[in-house]
Coordinates of C-alpha atoms in Angstrom, one line a residue:
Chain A
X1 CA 73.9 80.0 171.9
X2 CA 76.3 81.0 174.5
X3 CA 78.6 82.5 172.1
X4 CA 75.5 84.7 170.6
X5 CA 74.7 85.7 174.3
X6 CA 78.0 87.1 174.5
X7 CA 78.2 89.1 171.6
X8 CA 74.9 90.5 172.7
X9 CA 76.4 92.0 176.0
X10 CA 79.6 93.0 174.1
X11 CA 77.8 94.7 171.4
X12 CA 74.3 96.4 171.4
X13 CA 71.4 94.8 168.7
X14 CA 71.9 95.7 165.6
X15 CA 69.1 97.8 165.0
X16 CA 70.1 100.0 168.2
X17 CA 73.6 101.0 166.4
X18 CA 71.3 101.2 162.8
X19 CA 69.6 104.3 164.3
X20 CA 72.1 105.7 166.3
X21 CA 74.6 105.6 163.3
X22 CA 71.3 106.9 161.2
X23 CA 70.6 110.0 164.1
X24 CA 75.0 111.0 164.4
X25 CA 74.9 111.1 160.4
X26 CA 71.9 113.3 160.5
X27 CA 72.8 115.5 163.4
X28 CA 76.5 115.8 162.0
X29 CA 74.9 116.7 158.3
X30 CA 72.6 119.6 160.1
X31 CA 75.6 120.5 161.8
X32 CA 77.7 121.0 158.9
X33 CA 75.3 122.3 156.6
X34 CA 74.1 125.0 159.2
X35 CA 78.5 125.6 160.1
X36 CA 79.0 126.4 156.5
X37 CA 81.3 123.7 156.0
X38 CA 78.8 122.2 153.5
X39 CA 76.7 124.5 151.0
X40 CA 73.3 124.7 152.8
X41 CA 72.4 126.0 149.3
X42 CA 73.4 122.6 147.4
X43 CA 73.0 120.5 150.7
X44 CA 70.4 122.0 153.1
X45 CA 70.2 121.0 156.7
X46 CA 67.8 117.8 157.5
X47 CA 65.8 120.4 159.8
X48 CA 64.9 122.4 156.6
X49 CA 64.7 119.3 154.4
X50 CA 61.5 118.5 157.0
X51 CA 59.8 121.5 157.1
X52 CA 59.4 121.4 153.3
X53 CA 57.4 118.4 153.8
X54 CA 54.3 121.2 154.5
X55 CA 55.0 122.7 151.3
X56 CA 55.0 119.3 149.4
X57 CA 51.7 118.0 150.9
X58 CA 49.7 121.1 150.5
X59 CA 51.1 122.8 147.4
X60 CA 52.6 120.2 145.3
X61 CA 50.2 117.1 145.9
X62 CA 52.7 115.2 147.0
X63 CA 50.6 112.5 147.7
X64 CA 48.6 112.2 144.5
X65 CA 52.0 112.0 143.1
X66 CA 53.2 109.2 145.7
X67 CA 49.9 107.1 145.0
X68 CA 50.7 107.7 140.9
X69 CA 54.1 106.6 140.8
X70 CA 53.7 103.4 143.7
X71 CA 50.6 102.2 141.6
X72 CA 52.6 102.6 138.1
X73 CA 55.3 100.9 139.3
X74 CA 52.8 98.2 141.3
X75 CA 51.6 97.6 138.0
X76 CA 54.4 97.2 135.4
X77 CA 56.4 94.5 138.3
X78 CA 53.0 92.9 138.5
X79 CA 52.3 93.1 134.8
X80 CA 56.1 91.5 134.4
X81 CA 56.1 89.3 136.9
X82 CA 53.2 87.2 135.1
X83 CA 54.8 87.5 131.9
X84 CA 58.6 87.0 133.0
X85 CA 58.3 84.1 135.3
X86 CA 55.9 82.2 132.2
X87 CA 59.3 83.2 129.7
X88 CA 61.3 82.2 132.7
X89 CA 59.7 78.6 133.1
X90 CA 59.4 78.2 128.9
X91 CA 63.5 78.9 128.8
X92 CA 64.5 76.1 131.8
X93 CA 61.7 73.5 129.9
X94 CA 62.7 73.4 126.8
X95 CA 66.5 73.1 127.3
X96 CA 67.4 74.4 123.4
X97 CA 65.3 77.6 123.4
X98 CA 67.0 78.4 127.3
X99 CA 70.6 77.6 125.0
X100 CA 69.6 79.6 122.6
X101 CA 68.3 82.6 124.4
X102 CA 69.2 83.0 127.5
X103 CA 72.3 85.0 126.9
X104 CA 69.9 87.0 125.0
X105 CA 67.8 87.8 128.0
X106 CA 70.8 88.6 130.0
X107 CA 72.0 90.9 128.0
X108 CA 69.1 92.9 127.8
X109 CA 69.4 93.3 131.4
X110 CA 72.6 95.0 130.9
X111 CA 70.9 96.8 128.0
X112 CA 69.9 100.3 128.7
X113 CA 66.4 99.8 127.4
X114 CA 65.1 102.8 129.2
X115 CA 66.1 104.6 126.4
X116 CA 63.5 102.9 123.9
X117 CA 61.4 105.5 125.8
X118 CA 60.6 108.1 122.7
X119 CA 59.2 105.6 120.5
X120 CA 57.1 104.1 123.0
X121 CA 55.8 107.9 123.7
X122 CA 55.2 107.6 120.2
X123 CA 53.0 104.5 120.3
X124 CA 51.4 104.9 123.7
X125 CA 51.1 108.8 123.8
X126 CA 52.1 110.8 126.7
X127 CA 50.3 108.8 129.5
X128 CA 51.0 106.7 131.9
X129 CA 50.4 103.5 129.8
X130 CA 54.0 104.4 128.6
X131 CA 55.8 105.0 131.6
X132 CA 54.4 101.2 132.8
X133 CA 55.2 100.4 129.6
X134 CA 59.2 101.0 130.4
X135 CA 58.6 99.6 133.8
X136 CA 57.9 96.0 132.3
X137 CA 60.7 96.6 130.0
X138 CA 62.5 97.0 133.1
X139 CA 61.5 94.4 135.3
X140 CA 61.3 91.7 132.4
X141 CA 65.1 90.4 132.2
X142 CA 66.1 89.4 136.0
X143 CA 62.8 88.1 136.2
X144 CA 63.2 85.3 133.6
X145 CA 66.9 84.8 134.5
X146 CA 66.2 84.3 138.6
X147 CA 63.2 82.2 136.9
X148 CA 64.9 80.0 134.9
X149 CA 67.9 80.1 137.4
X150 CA 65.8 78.7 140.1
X151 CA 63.6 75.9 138.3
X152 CA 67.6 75.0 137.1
X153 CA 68.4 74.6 140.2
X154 CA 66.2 72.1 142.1
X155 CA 67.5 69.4 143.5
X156 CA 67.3 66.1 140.6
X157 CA 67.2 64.1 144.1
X158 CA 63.4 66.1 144.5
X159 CA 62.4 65.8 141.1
X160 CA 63.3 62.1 141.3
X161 CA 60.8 61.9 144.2
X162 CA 58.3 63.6 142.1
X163 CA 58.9 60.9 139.8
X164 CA 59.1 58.0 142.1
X165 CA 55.1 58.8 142.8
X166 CA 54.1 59.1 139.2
X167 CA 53.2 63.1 139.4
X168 CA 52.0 64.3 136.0
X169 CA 54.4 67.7 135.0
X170 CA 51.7 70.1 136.0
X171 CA 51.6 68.5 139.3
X172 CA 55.5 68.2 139.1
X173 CA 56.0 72.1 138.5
X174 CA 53.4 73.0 141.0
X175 CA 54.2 70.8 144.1
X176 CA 58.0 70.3 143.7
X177 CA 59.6 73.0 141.1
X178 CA 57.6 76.1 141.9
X179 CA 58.2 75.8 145.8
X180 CA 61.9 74.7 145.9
X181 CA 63.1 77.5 143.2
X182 CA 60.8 80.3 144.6
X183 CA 63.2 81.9 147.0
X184 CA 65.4 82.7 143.7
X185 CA 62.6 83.9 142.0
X186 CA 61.4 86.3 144.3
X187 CA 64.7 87.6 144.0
X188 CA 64.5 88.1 140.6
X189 CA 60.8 89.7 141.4
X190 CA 62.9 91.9 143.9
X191 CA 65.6 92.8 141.3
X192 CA 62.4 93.4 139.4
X193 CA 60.7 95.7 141.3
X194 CA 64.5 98.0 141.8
X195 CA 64.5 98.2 137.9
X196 CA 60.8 98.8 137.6
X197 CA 60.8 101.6 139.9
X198 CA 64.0 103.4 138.5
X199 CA 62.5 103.0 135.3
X200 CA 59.3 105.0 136.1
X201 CA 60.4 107.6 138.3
X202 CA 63.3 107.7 136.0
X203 CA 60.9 108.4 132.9
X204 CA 58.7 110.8 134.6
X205 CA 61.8 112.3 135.6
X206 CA 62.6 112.7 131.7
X207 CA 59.6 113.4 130.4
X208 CA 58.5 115.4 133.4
X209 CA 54.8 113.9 133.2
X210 CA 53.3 112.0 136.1
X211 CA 54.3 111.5 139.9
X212 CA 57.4 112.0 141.6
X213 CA 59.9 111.7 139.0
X214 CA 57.9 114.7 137.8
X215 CA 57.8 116.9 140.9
X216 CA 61.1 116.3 141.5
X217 CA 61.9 117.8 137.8
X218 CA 60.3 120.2 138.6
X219 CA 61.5 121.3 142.1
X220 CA 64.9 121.0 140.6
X221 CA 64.2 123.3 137.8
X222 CA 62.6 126.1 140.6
X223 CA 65.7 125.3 142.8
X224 CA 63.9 124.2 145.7
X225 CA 66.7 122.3 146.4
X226 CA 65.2 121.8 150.4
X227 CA 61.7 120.2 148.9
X228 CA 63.5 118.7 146.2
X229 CA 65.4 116.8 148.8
X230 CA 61.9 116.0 150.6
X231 CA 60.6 114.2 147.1
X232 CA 64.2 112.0 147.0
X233 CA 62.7 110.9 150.9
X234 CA 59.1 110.2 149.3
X235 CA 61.2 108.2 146.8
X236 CA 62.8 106.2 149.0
X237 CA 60.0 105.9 150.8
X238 CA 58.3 103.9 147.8
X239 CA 61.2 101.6 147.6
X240 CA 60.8 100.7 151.2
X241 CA 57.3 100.1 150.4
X242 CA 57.5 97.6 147.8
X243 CA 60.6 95.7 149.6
X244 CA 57.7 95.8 152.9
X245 CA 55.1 94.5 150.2
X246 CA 57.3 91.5 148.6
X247 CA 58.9 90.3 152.2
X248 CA 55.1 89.9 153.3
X249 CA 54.4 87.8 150.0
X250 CA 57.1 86.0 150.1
X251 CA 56.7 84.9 153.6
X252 CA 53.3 84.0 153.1
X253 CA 54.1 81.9 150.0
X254 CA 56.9 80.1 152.1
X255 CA 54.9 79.2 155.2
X256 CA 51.6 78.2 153.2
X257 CA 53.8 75.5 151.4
Chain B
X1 CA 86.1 61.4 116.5
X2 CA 83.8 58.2 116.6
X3 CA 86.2 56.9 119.4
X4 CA 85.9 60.3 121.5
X5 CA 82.2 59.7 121.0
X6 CA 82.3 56.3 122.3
X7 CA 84.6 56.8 125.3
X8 CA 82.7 59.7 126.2
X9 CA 79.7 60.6 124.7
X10 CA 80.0 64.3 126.5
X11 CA 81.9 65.6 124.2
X12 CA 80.4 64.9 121.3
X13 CA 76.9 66.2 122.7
X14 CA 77.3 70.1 122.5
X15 CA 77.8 69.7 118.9
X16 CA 74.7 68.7 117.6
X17 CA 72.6 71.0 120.0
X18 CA 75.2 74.3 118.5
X19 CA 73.6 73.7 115.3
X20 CA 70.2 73.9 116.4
X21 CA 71.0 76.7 118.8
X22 CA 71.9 78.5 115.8
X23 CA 68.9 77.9 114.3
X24 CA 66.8 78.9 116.7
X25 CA 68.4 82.0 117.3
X26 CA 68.3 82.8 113.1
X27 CA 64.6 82.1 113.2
X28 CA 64.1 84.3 116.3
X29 CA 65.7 87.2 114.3
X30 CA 64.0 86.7 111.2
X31 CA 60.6 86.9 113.3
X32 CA 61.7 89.7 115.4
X33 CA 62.5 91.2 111.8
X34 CA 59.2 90.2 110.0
X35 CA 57.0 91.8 113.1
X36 CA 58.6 94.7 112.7
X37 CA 58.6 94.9 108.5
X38 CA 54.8 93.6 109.5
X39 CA 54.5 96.2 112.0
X40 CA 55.7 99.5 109.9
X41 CA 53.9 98.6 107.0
X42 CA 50.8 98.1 108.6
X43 CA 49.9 101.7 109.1
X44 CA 48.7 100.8 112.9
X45 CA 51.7 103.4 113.6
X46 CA 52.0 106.8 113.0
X47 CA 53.9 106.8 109.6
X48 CA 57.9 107.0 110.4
X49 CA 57.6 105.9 113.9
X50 CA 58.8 101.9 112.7
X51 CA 61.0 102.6 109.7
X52 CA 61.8 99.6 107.7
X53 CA 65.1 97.6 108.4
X54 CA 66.6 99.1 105.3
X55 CA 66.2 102.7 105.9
X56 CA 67.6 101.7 109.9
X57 CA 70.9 99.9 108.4
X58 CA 71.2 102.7 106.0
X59 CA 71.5 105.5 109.0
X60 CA 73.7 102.7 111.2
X61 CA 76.4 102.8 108.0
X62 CA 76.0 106.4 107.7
X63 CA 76.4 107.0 111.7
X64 CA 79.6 105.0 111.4
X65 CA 81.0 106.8 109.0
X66 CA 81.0 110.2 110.7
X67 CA 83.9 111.8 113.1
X68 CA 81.2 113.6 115.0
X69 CA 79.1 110.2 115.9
X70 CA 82.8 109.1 116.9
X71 CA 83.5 112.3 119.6
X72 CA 80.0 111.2 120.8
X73 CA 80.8 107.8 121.9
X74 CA 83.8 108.6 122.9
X75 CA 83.1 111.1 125.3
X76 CA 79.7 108.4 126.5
X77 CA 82.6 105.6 126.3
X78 CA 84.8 107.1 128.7
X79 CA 82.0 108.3 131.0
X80 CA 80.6 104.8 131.3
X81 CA 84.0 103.3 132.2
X82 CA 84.8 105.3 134.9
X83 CA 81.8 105.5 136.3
X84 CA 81.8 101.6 136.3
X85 CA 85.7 101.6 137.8
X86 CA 84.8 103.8 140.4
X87 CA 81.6 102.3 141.3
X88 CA 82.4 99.0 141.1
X89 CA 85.9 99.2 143.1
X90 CA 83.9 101.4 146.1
X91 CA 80.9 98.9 146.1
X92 CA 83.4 95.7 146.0
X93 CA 85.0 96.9 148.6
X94 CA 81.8 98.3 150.8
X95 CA 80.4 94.6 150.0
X96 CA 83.2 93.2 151.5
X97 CA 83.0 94.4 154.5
X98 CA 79.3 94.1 155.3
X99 CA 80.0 90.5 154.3
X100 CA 83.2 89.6 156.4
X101 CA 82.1 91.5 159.4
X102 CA 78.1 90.5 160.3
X103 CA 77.7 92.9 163.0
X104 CA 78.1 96.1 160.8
X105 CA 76.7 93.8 157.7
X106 CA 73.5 94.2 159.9
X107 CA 73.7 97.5 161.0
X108 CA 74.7 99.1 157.5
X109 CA 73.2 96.7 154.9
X110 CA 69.0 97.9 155.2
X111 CA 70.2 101.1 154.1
X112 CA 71.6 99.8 151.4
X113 CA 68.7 97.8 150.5
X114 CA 66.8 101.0 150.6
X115 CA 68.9 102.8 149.0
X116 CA 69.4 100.7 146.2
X117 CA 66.0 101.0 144.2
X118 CA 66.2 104.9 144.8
X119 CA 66.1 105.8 140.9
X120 CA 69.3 107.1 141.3
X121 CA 68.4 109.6 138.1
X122 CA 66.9 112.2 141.0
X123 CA 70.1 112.6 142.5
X124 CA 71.3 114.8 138.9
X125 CA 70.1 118.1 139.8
X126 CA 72.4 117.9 142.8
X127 CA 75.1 116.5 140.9
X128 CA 74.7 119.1 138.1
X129 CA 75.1 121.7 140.9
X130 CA 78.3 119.9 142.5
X131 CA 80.1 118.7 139.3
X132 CA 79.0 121.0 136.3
X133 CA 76.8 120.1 133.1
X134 CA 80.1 118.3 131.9
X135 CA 81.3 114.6 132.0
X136 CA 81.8 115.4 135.8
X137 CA 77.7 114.8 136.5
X138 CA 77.0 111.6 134.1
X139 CA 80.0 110.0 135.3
X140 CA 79.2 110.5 139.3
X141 CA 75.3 109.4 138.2
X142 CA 76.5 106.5 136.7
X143 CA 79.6 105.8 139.5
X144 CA 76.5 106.1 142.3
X145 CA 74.3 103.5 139.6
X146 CA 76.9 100.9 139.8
X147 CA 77.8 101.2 143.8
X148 CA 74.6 99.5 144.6
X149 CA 74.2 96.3 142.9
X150 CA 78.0 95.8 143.0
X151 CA 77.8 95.9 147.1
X152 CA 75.2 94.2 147.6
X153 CA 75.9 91.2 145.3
X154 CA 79.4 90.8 146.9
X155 CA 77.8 91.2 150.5
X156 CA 75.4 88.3 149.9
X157 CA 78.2 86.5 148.1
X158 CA 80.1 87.0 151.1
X159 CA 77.3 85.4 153.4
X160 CA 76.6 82.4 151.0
X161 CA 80.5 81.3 151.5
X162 CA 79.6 77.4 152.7
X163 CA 80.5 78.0 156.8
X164 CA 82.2 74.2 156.3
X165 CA 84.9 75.7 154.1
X166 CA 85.1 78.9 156.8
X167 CA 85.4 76.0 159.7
X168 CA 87.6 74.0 158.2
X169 CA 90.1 77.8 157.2
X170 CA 89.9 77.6 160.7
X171 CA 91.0 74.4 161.5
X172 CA 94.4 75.0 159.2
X173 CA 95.1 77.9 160.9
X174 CA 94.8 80.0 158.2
X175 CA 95.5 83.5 158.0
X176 CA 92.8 86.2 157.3
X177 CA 94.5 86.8 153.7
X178 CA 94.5 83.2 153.3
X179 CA 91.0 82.8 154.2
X180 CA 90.5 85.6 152.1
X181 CA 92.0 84.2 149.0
X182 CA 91.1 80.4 149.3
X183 CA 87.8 80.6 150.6
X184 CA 85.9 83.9 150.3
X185 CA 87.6 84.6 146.6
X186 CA 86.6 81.4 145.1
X187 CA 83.1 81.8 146.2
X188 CA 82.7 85.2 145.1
X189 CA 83.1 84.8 141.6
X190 CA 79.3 84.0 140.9
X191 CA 77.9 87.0 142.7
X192 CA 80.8 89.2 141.4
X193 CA 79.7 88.4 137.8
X194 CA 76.2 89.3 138.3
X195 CA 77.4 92.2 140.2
X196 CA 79.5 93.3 137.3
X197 CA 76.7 92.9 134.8
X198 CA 74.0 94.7 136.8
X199 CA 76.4 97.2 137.6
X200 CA 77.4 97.7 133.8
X201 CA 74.2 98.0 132.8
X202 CA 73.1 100.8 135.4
X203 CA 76.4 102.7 135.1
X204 CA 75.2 102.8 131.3
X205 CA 71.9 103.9 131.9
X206 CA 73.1 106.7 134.4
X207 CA 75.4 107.9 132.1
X208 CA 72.9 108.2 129.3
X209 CA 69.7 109.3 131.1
X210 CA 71.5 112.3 132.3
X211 CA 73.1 113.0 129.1
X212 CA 69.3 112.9 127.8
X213 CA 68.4 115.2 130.6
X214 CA 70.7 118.1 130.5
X215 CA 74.5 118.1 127.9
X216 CA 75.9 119.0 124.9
X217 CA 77.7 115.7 123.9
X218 CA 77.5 112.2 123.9
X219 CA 74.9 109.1 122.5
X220 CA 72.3 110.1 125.2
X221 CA 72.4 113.6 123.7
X222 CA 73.2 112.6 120.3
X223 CA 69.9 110.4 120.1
X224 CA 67.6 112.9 121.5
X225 CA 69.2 115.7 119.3
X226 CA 67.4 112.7 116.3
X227 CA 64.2 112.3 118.0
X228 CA 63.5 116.3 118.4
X229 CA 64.2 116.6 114.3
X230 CA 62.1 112.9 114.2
X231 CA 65.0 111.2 112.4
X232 CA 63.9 107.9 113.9
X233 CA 66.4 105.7 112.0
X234 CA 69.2 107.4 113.0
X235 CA 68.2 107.1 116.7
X236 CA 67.3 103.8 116.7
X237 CA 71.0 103.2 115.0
X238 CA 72.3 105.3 118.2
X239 CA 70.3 103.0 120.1
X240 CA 71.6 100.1 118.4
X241 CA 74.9 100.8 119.3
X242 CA 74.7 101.4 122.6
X243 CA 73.2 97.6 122.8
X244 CA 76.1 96.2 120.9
X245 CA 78.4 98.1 123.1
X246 CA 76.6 96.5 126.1
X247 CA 76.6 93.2 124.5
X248 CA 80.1 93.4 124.2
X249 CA 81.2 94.9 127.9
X250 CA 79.0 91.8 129.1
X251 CA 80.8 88.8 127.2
X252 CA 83.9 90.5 128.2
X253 CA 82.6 90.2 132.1
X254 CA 81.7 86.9 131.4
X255 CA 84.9 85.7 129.9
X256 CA 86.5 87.5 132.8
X257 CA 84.8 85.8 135.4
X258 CA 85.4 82.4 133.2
X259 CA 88.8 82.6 133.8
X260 CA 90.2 79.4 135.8
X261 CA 90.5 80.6 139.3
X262 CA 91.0 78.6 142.6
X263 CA 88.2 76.6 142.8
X264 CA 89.0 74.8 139.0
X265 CA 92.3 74.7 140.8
X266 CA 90.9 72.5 143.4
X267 CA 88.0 70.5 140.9
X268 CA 91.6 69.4 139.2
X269 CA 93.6 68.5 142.4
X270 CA 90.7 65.7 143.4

């Protein structure tokens, strides 16, 4: 305690230093971009960056777009979430099938399945059904792996306890397995979300057809580089989002146990 | 053998589940087969969008045997891998640090986290104007891919090193390097090989999305040069390929990381 006071009067909270070091980096960006030293053409200045944020509300529906792409990719994490933590818990039950295939599942993770994308345009049609189509594809793999990774890893001295009062396996998996391996797989749900998300903006992107993978496409192609830039911020700005979403399940899961 | 059976019993026991593993895993890809015989004959699909098996392995030999398919996996072969070096060196390092030193850890690392699910793919039309429609663009998509999942892995590897281990470096005096070595190291390899295998996989899928974007060579633009003349079996062999290749780069990670380091050092020492 006295050793964390100290370090508090030696150094300021972290958060303090987060935003300084977040306003120097975007106050010496302006100043270089608007110096020269940086193409203001390739890397406009933060100050024009912001003032194409007018341009992206009113003319390009940047919100429509935001709402579009957040609920796509709300929708293929939830969508693989039920179906990945279900493959998950099948794969750490039965002990042959998770020898036999979990390698597989890990190395479509590694797998650049994004690029299955043209047949399912072919089978879903140009729609959105397809790009949260690639988003479960996406999300699937570190889903069942932090799954299966977590329901491995629960203490044998709790499942013992489990035993010791005669609970039946449903009872088992709900009240001891489920709550100690959570943690790991919401971070597989996390890792989820980060694949489901590149792969939808990253297929809009491609097929220039939906939210903001689209509008960026298509800013690029106009080179309005500034408002381009704005749509990366709206981006990242989903990301946040869903990590904001998931840190407020997840806490609520933990404290109702 | 019977004697090793009875002294042990462990080492006879992976041998009867490796047969059934086996099995298991031939079934699986005679269904996976079947559904999609099943699935292409049914006429549910528009005709040629699931060509039969035959017609696929017929395009996959034919691919193989042509210099040009060659100059395009070389050219996405050598993308991928420096993409992956350079990404995965810079975010190693850049995990290190937030790992090792808490006070910028949390200062630096939310930006990382938020950083991190950017689809990184948005970043290409600057990188086409820095770097050029050549190699220079796919391999800097795929280098900024890897950075992520490669520094955050290690960071949080970093934090999990047990602080018993950390007290106890202390204790001995030990020096950072030593510390370094003999207790962060050792715990690190875990996080390192998902690192490495994440970071594989998005270094491929950066190099590829923006070949399919905007280039003149490589699988990415190979594939979609197929699916624009609708020669579906010879993209999915393109496609096939790049899996195996994946395959491969993770089993080599994996026997990497396999490799007897400290800690195995220490389990035999006891």
């Amino acid at each position: 305690m006295a050793s964390a006071t100290l370090t508090s009067l030696r150094k300021p909270p972290a958060i303090v230093t987060r935003f300084g070091a977040l306003a120097l980096f975007l106050l010496g960006w302006e100043a270089a971009s608007r110096a020269g030293w940086i193409s203001a053409f390739i890397v406009p200045p933060p100050s024009e960056i912001y003032n194409s944020f007018e341009m992206l509300f009113v003319q390009e529906g940047l919100v429509d777009a935001f709402l579009r792409t957040f609920g796509e990719a709300f929708a293929a994490a939830g969508l693989g979430s039920v179906i990945g933590i279900a493959v998950g818990y099948l794969l750490h039950r039965s002990k042959l099938a998770g020898l036999a295939y979990t390698d597989w599942v890990a190395a479509m993770a590694s797998a650049p399945l994004v690029l299955l994308y043209p047949l399912f345009l072919v089978v879903f049609g140009r729609n959105s059904a397809t790009i949260v189509a690639m988003g479960v594809v996406g999300c699937l793999p570190p889903i069942i792996l932090k799954t299966k990774e977590g329901l491995d890893g629960v203490k044998p001295v709790l499942l013992n306890v489990g035993r010791t009062y005669g609970l039946t396996p449903w009872r088992q998996f709900r009240m001891i397995q489920f709550p100690a391996a959570l943690p790991t797989i919401f971070n597989g749900v996390r890792i989820g979300l980060l694949f489901a998300i590149i792969n939808v903006v990253g297929v809009e992107y491609l097929i220039v057809f939906g939210g903001l993978g689209q509008m960026i496409s298509d800013l690029g192609d106009r080179f309005e580089i500034a408002a381009m830039f704005g749509g990366i911020v709206f981006v990242i700005l989903v990301s946040v989002c869903f990590f904001f979403i998931t840190e407020k399940i997840e806490t609520w899961l933990l404290s109702s146990k | 053998m019977a004697a090793v059976e009875q002294i042990g019993g462990r080492a006879a026991a992976p041998r009867a589940p490796f047969w059934t593993v086996t099995r298991l895993r031939v079934a699986a890809v005679l269904v996976i087969f079947a559904l999609w015989e099943v699935a292409g004959a049914s006429g549910l699909f528009y005709r040629g969008v699931i060509p039969s098996s035959a017609l696929v392995a017929k395009a996959f030999a034919g691919l193989l045997g042509s210099a040009d398919f060659w100059f395009h996996a070389g050219v996405t072969g050598f993308e991928v891998l420096v993409a992956f070096a350079i990404g995965g060196l810079a975010g190693a390092a850049f995990g290190l640090l937030l790992g090792v030193n808490r006070y910028t850890g949390a200062v630096l690392e939310p930006f990382l986290h938020y950083l991190a699910p950017t689809p990184k793919i948005v970043f290409l039309p600057i990188l086409l104007i820095l770097f050029g429609v050549g190699v220079g663009s796919k391999i800097s998509l795929g280098a900024i891919s890897c950075f992520f999942p490669m520094a955050l892995s290690v960071a949080a590897g970093v934090r999990q090193v047990n602080p018993v281990f950390l007290r106890v470096s202390r204790t001995f005096n030990l020096t950072r390097a030593q510390t370094v070595r003999m207790v962060y190291v050792p715990a690190l390899v875990p996080p390192l090989a998902s690192g490495l295998r994440i970071g594989l996989g998005v270094a491929i899928v950066g190099c590829l999305m923006s070949e399919i974007k905007l280039s003149r060579m490589g699988l990415g633009f190979s594939a979609m040069e197929y699916y624009r003349v609708f020669d579906i079996p010879s993209m999915l062999a393109v496609l096939i390929f790049i899996f195996l290749c994946a395959a491969l780069g993770n089993m080599a990670i994996d026997r990497f990381v396999r490799l007897p380091g400290p800690q195995d050092r220490v389990r035999r020492a006891r």
